[in-house]
Amino acid sequence: MSNFSPGFHGRTHRFEGRLPPGQYPTESFPVLSAGPTPHVPTEDWSFTVTAEQGRARRWDWEEMMSLPQEEVTVDIHCVTRWSKFDTMWRGVSVDTFLDGVETTADFAVAHGEGGYTTNLPLEDLRGGKAWLVHTYDGFPLSPEHGGPVRLLVPHLYFWKSAKWVTGLSLTLQDEPGFWEAAGYHNYGDPWREQRAWSD
C-alpha cells in the first residue's frame, strides 16, 4: 500500500527512493511553530557565530547578502510525517560563515528569535550540507516559514532547520535544544525515523 496526500493523487512512484519511511508527500507547505511568529525587519536582523572560547563574528543583512549566494533544490521532511520534494531556496552556505573560525568543537547550537534552540553535530553543518536561506521559491522567505532567514539542514527532520535564525554557538559538548529537551530525538534522521528519544 502506497502513501499519498491529496495533492499527489497517488503519484508517489515519481519520488521512489526519496520518501523516508513513515512519511507522506505533500505539495502544500504546512506551518508549524511552538509560539507566535516573530516579524523581524531585515534592517534589524543579524547572525552571530560564537566559538567555544567566546570569540564571535557577526553579520548584518547587507553583509550576509554580499556573501556568495547559492541556489539549492532539496527535499524536506517534517517530524509530523509530511515530506515536500524539490523545494527551491537561495542563501549562503554555513561553510561560508564557519570559514576561518578557529574551533575544536564537535557540536553546535542554532539560536532563533524567541529563545528557540536546536542542537546539531558540527559536521552536519559543514561540507555543503546546510545553509542560511532568505528566499523560497523565488520570493523572500515569509515570517511564517522562518523569514527573514532560517537555517536549512535538509538531511535531518525539519525542526533542526531553525526558523528566524540569529546565531550559531559552537560547543565542546552536545547541548539538547528546545524540542530535544521536550523528548524529540537528539539527532533526527528521517531515514531512521528518529522522531523521539526512544527511536
PDB file of C-alpha atoms in Angstrom:
ATOM      1  CA  MET A   1       0.000   0.000   0.000  1.00  0.00           C
ATOM      2  CA  SER A   2       1.447   3.367  -1.001  1.00  0.00           C
ATOM      3  CA  ASN A   3       1.263   6.586   0.973  1.00  0.00           C
ATOM      4  CA  PHE A   4      -0.094   9.676  -0.727  1.00  0.00           C
ATOM      5  CA  SER A   5      -1.563  13.068   0.008  1.00  0.00           C
ATOM      6  CA  PRO A   6      -4.453  14.715  -1.845  1.00  0.00           C
ATOM      7  CA  GLY A   7      -2.024  16.927  -3.756  1.00  0.00           C
ATOM      8  CA  PHE A   8      -0.148  13.980  -5.215  1.00  0.00           C
ATOM      9  CA  HIS A   9      -3.095  11.723  -6.170  1.00  0.00           C
ATOM     10  CA  GLY A  10      -1.100   8.554  -5.560  1.00  0.00           C
ATOM     11  CA  ARG A  11       1.837   9.533  -7.781  1.00  0.00           C
ATOM     12  CA  THR A  12       4.437   8.536  -5.184  1.00  0.00           C
ATOM     13  CA  HIS A  13       6.281   6.402  -7.767  1.00  0.00           C
ATOM     14  CA  ARG A  14       7.703   9.682  -9.122  1.00  0.00           C
ATOM     15  CA  PHE A  15       9.651  10.004  -5.887  1.00  0.00           C
ATOM     16  CA  GLU A  16      10.583   6.363  -5.314  1.00  0.00           C
ATOM     17  CA  GLY A  17      13.643   6.178  -3.100  1.00  0.00           C
ATOM     18  CA  ARG A  18      13.155   9.756  -1.894  1.00  0.00           C
ATOM     19  CA  LEU A  19      10.325   9.282   0.604  1.00  0.00           C
ATOM     20  CA  PRO A  20      11.603   8.269   4.065  1.00  0.00           C
ATOM     21  CA  PRO A  21       9.673   5.561   5.943  1.00  0.00           C
ATOM     22  CA  GLY A  22       6.551   6.732   7.722  1.00  0.00           C
ATOM     23  CA  GLN A  23       6.290   9.912   5.627  1.00  0.00           C
ATOM     24  CA  TYR A  24       3.683  11.062   3.087  1.00  0.00           C
ATOM     25  CA  PRO A  25       4.307  13.531   0.243  1.00  0.00           C
ATOM     26  CA  THR A  26       2.558  16.887   0.098  1.00  0.00           C
ATOM     27  CA  GLU A  27       2.519  19.808  -2.297  1.00  0.00           C
ATOM     28  CA  SER A  28       1.481  22.223   0.454  1.00  0.00           C
ATOM     29  CA  PHE A  29       3.908  23.772   2.931  1.00  0.00           C
ATOM     30  CA  PRO A  30       2.398  23.335   6.425  1.00  0.00           C
ATOM     31  CA  VAL A  31       3.223  25.984   9.015  1.00  0.00           C
ATOM     32  CA  LEU A  32       4.159  24.592  12.429  1.00  0.00           C
ATOM     33  CA  SER A  33       5.513  26.752  15.249  1.00  0.00           C
ATOM     34  CA  ALA A  34       5.705  26.460  19.020  1.00  0.00           C
ATOM     35  CA  GLY A  35       4.754  30.084  19.642  1.00  0.00           C
ATOM     36  CA  PRO A  36       3.889  33.385  17.971  1.00  0.00           C
ATOM     37  CA  THR A  37       5.516  34.275  14.669  1.00  0.00           C
ATOM     38  CA  PRO A  38       8.238  36.927  15.003  1.00  0.00           C
ATOM     39  CA  HIS A  39       8.322  39.664  12.369  1.00  0.00           C
ATOM     40  CA  VAL A  40      11.930  40.831  12.109  1.00  0.00           C
ATOM     41  CA  PRO A  41      12.743  43.640   9.641  1.00  0.00           C
ATOM     42  CA  THR A  42      15.836  42.861   7.593  1.00  0.00           C
ATOM     43  CA  GLU A  43      17.490  46.047   8.865  1.00  0.00           C
ATOM     44  CA  ASP A  44      17.244  44.651  12.407  1.00  0.00           C
ATOM     45  CA  TRP A  45      18.392  41.126  11.564  1.00  0.00           C
ATOM     46  CA  SER A  46      21.883  39.814  12.329  1.00  0.00           C
ATOM     47  CA  PHE A  47      23.640  36.479  12.613  1.00  0.00           C
ATOM     48  CA  THR A  48      26.466  35.678  15.013  1.00  0.00           C
ATOM     49  CA  VAL A  49      28.822  32.697  15.131  1.00  0.00           C
ATOM     50  CA  THR A  50      30.328  32.245  18.586  1.00  0.00           C
ATOM     51  CA  ALA A  51      33.197  29.794  19.070  1.00  0.00           C
ATOM     52  CA  GLU A  52      33.581  27.807  22.266  1.00  0.00           C
ATOM     53  CA  GLN A  53      36.207  30.204  23.663  1.00  0.00           C
ATOM     54  CA  GLY A  54      33.808  33.130  23.305  1.00  0.00           C
ATOM     55  CA  ARG A  55      35.151  34.712  20.125  1.00  0.00           C
ATOM     56  CA  ALA A  56      32.276  35.921  17.988  1.00  0.00           C
ATOM     57  CA  ARG A  57      31.758  37.145  14.444  1.00  0.00           C
ATOM     58  CA  ARG A  58      28.585  38.951  13.372  1.00  0.00           C
ATOM     59  CA  TRP A  59      26.948  39.697  10.012  1.00  0.00           C
ATOM     60  CA  ASP A  60      24.086  42.089   9.384  1.00  0.00           C
ATOM     61  CA  TRP A  61      21.645  41.722   6.487  1.00  0.00           C
ATOM     62  CA  GLU A  62      23.716  43.643   3.935  1.00  0.00           C
ATOM     63  CA  GLU A  63      26.885  41.775   4.879  1.00  0.00           C
ATOM     64  CA  MET A  64      25.098  38.442   4.591  1.00  0.00           C
ATOM     65  CA  MET A  65      23.674  39.366   1.187  1.00  0.00           C
ATOM     66  CA  SER A  66      27.149  40.333  -0.053  1.00  0.00           C
ATOM     67  CA  LEU A  67      28.441  36.802   0.613  1.00  0.00           C
ATOM     68  CA  PRO A  68      28.408  34.149  -2.152  1.00  0.00           C
ATOM     69  CA  GLN A  69      24.801  33.077  -2.723  1.00  0.00           C
ATOM     70  CA  GLU A  70      23.726  29.556  -3.679  1.00  0.00           C
ATOM     71  CA  GLU A  71      20.569  28.188  -5.296  1.00  0.00           C
ATOM     72  CA  VAL A  72      19.543  24.978  -3.516  1.00  0.00           C
ATOM     73  CA  THR A  73      16.866  22.444  -4.521  1.00  0.00           C
ATOM     74  CA  VAL A  74      16.235  19.826  -1.832  1.00  0.00           C
ATOM     75  CA  ASP A  75      13.589  17.552  -0.332  1.00  0.00           C
ATOM     76  CA  ILE A  76      12.471  18.401   3.205  1.00  0.00           C
ATOM     77  CA  HIS A  77      10.912  16.099   5.798  1.00  0.00           C
ATOM     78  CA  CYS A  78       8.908  17.120   8.863  1.00  0.00           C
ATOM     79  CA  VAL A  79       8.735  15.032  12.020  1.00  0.00           C
ATOM     80  CA  THR A  80       4.922  15.324  11.747  1.00  0.00           C
ATOM     81  CA  ARG A  81       5.300  12.945   8.757  1.00  0.00           C
ATOM     82  CA  TRP A  82       4.953  15.184   5.700  1.00  0.00           C
ATOM     83  CA  SER A  83       7.648  15.420   3.045  1.00  0.00           C
ATOM     84  CA  LYS A  84       7.915  18.081   0.350  1.00  0.00           C
ATOM     85  CA  PHE A  85      10.013  17.414  -2.736  1.00  0.00           C
ATOM     86  CA  ASP A  86      12.172  19.730  -4.852  1.00  0.00           C
ATOM     87  CA  THR A  87      11.878  22.796  -2.623  1.00  0.00           C
ATOM     88  CA  MET A  88      13.872  25.731  -4.003  1.00  0.00           C
ATOM     89  CA  TRP A  89      15.871  28.054  -1.781  1.00  0.00           C
ATOM     90  CA  ARG A  90      18.509  30.756  -2.048  1.00  0.00           C
ATOM     91  CA  GLY A  91      21.013  31.596   0.636  1.00  0.00           C
ATOM     92  CA  VAL A  92      24.539  31.266   1.977  1.00  0.00           C
ATOM     93  CA  SER A  93      26.290  28.027   2.853  1.00  0.00           C
ATOM     94  CA  VAL A  94      27.025  27.622   6.555  1.00  0.00           C
ATOM     95  CA  ASP A  95      30.551  26.720   5.381  1.00  0.00           C
ATOM     96  CA  THR A  96      30.970  30.381   4.432  1.00  0.00           C
ATOM     97  CA  PHE A  97      30.127  31.564   7.945  1.00  0.00           C
ATOM     98  CA  LEU A  98      32.426  28.964   9.514  1.00  0.00           C
ATOM     99  CA  ASP A  99      35.347  29.729   7.206  1.00  0.00           C
ATOM    100  CA  GLY A 100      38.266  30.970   9.293  1.00  0.00           C
ATOM    101  CA  VAL A 101      36.615  30.187  12.631  1.00  0.00           C
ATOM    102  CA  GLU A 102      39.134  28.581  14.966  1.00  0.00           C
ATOM    103  CA  THR A 103      37.399  25.808  16.869  1.00  0.00           C
ATOM    104  CA  THR A 104      37.867  22.340  18.279  1.00  0.00           C
ATOM    105  CA  ALA A 105      34.134  21.985  18.894  1.00  0.00           C
ATOM    106  CA  ASP A 106      32.231  18.937  17.668  1.00  0.00           C
ATOM    107  CA  PHE A 107      28.749  20.378  18.205  1.00  0.00           C
ATOM    108  CA  ALA A 108      26.698  23.475  17.549  1.00  0.00           C
ATOM    109  CA  VAL A 109      23.552  25.072  18.914  1.00  0.00           C
ATOM    110  CA  ALA A 110      21.433  27.094  16.481  1.00  0.00           C
ATOM    111  CA  HIS A 111      19.602  30.038  18.039  1.00  0.00           C
ATOM    112  CA  GLY A 112      16.391  31.616  16.801  1.00  0.00           C
ATOM    113  CA  GLU A 113      14.186  34.534  17.785  1.00  0.00           C
ATOM    114  CA  GLY A 114      12.174  33.960  20.939  1.00  0.00           C
ATOM    115  CA  GLY A 115      14.824  31.793  22.588  1.00  0.00           C
ATOM    116  CA  TYR A 116      14.403  28.762  20.309  1.00  0.00           C
ATOM    117  CA  THR A 117      17.413  26.446  20.076  1.00  0.00           C
ATOM    118  CA  THR A 118      18.275  23.197  18.359  1.00  0.00           C
ATOM    119  CA  ASN A 119      21.477  21.188  18.572  1.00  0.00           C
ATOM    120  CA  LEU A 120      23.457  19.560  15.759  1.00  0.00           C
ATOM    121  CA  PRO A 121      26.811  17.864  15.278  1.00  0.00           C
ATOM    122  CA  LEU A 122      29.075  20.434  13.654  1.00  0.00           C
ATOM    123  CA  GLU A 123      29.870  18.006  10.840  1.00  0.00           C
ATOM    124  CA  ASP A 124      26.181  18.150   9.822  1.00  0.00           C
ATOM    125  CA  LEU A 125      26.545  21.862   9.134  1.00  0.00           C
ATOM    126  CA  ARG A 126      29.732  21.562   7.083  1.00  0.00           C
ATOM    127  CA  GLY A 127      30.594  20.167   3.682  1.00  0.00           C
ATOM    128  CA  GLY A 128      27.719  21.735   1.749  1.00  0.00           C
ATOM    129  CA  LYS A 129      25.051  20.184   3.987  1.00  0.00           C
ATOM    130  CA  ALA A 130      23.468  23.338   5.458  1.00  0.00           C
ATOM    131  CA  TRP A 131      22.583  26.914   4.521  1.00  0.00           C
ATOM    132  CA  LEU A 132      21.168  30.138   5.888  1.00  0.00           C
ATOM    133  CA  VAL A 133      18.325  30.800   3.452  1.00  0.00           C
ATOM    134  CA  HIS A 134      16.389  34.009   2.827  1.00  0.00           C
ATOM    135  CA  THR A 135      14.452  33.129  -0.342  1.00  0.00           C
ATOM    136  CA  TYR A 136      11.940  30.358  -1.015  1.00  0.00           C
ATOM    137  CA  ASP A 137      10.600  29.541  -4.479  1.00  0.00           C
ATOM    138  CA  GLY A 138      11.869  32.860  -5.808  1.00  0.00           C
ATOM    139  CA  PHE A 139      10.317  35.067  -3.113  1.00  0.00           C
ATOM    140  CA  PRO A 140      11.614  36.472   0.193  1.00  0.00           C
ATOM    141  CA  LEU A 141      11.103  33.895   2.924  1.00  0.00           C
ATOM    142  CA  SER A 142       7.882  34.696   4.780  1.00  0.00           C
ATOM    143  CA  PRO A 143       7.885  35.085   8.572  1.00  0.00           C
ATOM    144  CA  GLU A 144       5.581  32.047   8.865  1.00  0.00           C
ATOM    145  CA  HIS A 145       8.276  29.882   7.299  1.00  0.00           C
ATOM    146  CA  GLY A 146      11.134  31.393   9.285  1.00  0.00           C
ATOM    147  CA  GLY A 147      11.908  34.619   7.438  1.00  0.00           C
ATOM    148  CA  PRO A 148      13.789  36.753   7.080  1.00  0.00           C
ATOM    149  CA  VAL A 149      16.372  33.957   7.459  1.00  0.00           C
ATOM    150  CA  ARG A 150      16.161  30.352   8.563  1.00  0.00           C
ATOM    151  CA  LEU A 151      18.647  27.521   8.845  1.00  0.00           C
ATOM    152  CA  LEU A 152      18.238  24.789   6.212  1.00  0.00           C
ATOM    153  CA  VAL A 153      19.557  21.316   7.094  1.00  0.00           C
ATOM    154  CA  PRO A 154      17.550  19.148   4.670  1.00  0.00           C
ATOM    155  CA  HIS A 155      19.040  15.763   5.543  1.00  0.00           C
ATOM    156  CA  LEU A 156      17.551  15.969   9.068  1.00  0.00           C
ATOM    157  CA  TYR A 157      13.946  16.404  10.205  1.00  0.00           C
ATOM    158  CA  PHE A 158      12.848  19.955   9.571  1.00  0.00           C
ATOM    159  CA  TRP A 159      12.742  21.088  13.216  1.00  0.00           C
ATOM    160  CA  LYS A 160      16.553  21.090  13.006  1.00  0.00           C
ATOM    161  CA  SER A 161      16.266  23.833  10.342  1.00  0.00           C
ATOM    162  CA  ALA A 162      15.736  26.573  12.921  1.00  0.00           C
ATOM    163  CA  LYS A 163      13.366  29.357  11.931  1.00  0.00           C
ATOM    164  CA  TRP A 164      14.214  33.063  12.454  1.00  0.00           C
ATOM    165  CA  VAL A 165      17.833  32.077  12.986  1.00  0.00           C
ATOM    166  CA  THR A 166      20.065  34.592  14.770  1.00  0.00           C
ATOM    167  CA  GLY A 167      23.182  32.685  15.695  1.00  0.00           C
ATOM    168  CA  LEU A 168      25.275  29.581  15.989  1.00  0.00           C
ATOM    169  CA  SER A 169      27.196  28.650  19.145  1.00  0.00           C
ATOM    170  CA  LEU A 170      29.964  26.086  18.808  1.00  0.00           C
ATOM    171  CA  THR A 171      30.203  23.771  21.808  1.00  0.00           C
ATOM    172  CA  LEU A 172      32.544  21.083  23.066  1.00  0.00           C
ATOM    173  CA  GLN A 173      29.641  19.051  24.445  1.00  0.00           C
ATOM    174  CA  ASP A 174      26.254  18.290  22.954  1.00  0.00           C
ATOM    175  CA  GLU A 175      23.543  20.551  24.413  1.00  0.00           C
ATOM    176  CA  PRO A 176      19.959  19.480  23.605  1.00  0.00           C
ATOM    177  CA  GLY A 177      17.757  22.280  22.302  1.00  0.00           C
ATOM    178  CA  PHE A 178      14.101  23.210  22.743  1.00  0.00           C
ATOM    179  CA  TRP A 179      12.396  20.198  21.144  1.00  0.00           C
ATOM    180  CA  GLU A 180      15.161  17.771  22.059  1.00  0.00           C
ATOM    181  CA  ALA A 181      14.724  18.636  25.754  1.00  0.00           C
ATOM    182  CA  ALA A 182      10.988  18.041  25.289  1.00  0.00           C
ATOM    183  CA  GLY A 183      11.527  14.479  24.070  1.00  0.00           C
ATOM    184  CA  TYR A 184      12.319  14.762  20.363  1.00  0.00           C
ATOM    185  CA  HIS A 185      15.242  12.675  19.115  1.00  0.00           C
ATOM    186  CA  ASN A 186      18.635  14.247  19.662  1.00  0.00           C
ATOM    187  CA  TYR A 187      19.726  13.762  16.031  1.00  0.00           C
ATOM    188  CA  GLY A 188      16.595  13.453  13.884  1.00  0.00           C
ATOM    189  CA  ASP A 189      17.462  11.324  10.848  1.00  0.00           C
ATOM    190  CA  PRO A 190      14.243  10.864   8.803  1.00  0.00           C
ATOM    191  CA  TRP A 191      15.567   7.715   7.123  1.00  0.00           C
ATOM    192  CA  ARG A 192      15.937   6.068  10.530  1.00  0.00           C
ATOM    193  CA  GLU A 193      12.648   7.540  11.808  1.00  0.00           C
ATOM    194  CA  GLN A 194      14.405   9.238  14.703  1.00  0.00           C
ATOM    195  CA  ARG A 195      11.408  11.185  15.974  1.00  0.00           C
ATOM    196  CA  ALA A 196      11.576  10.632  19.735  1.00  0.00           C
ATOM    197  CA  TRP A 197      14.420   9.953  22.177  1.00  0.00           C
ATOM    198  CA  SER A 198      13.457   6.260  22.231  1.00  0.00           C
ATOM    199  CA  ASP A 199      13.677   5.821  18.444  1.00  0.00           C
TER     200      ASP A 199
END
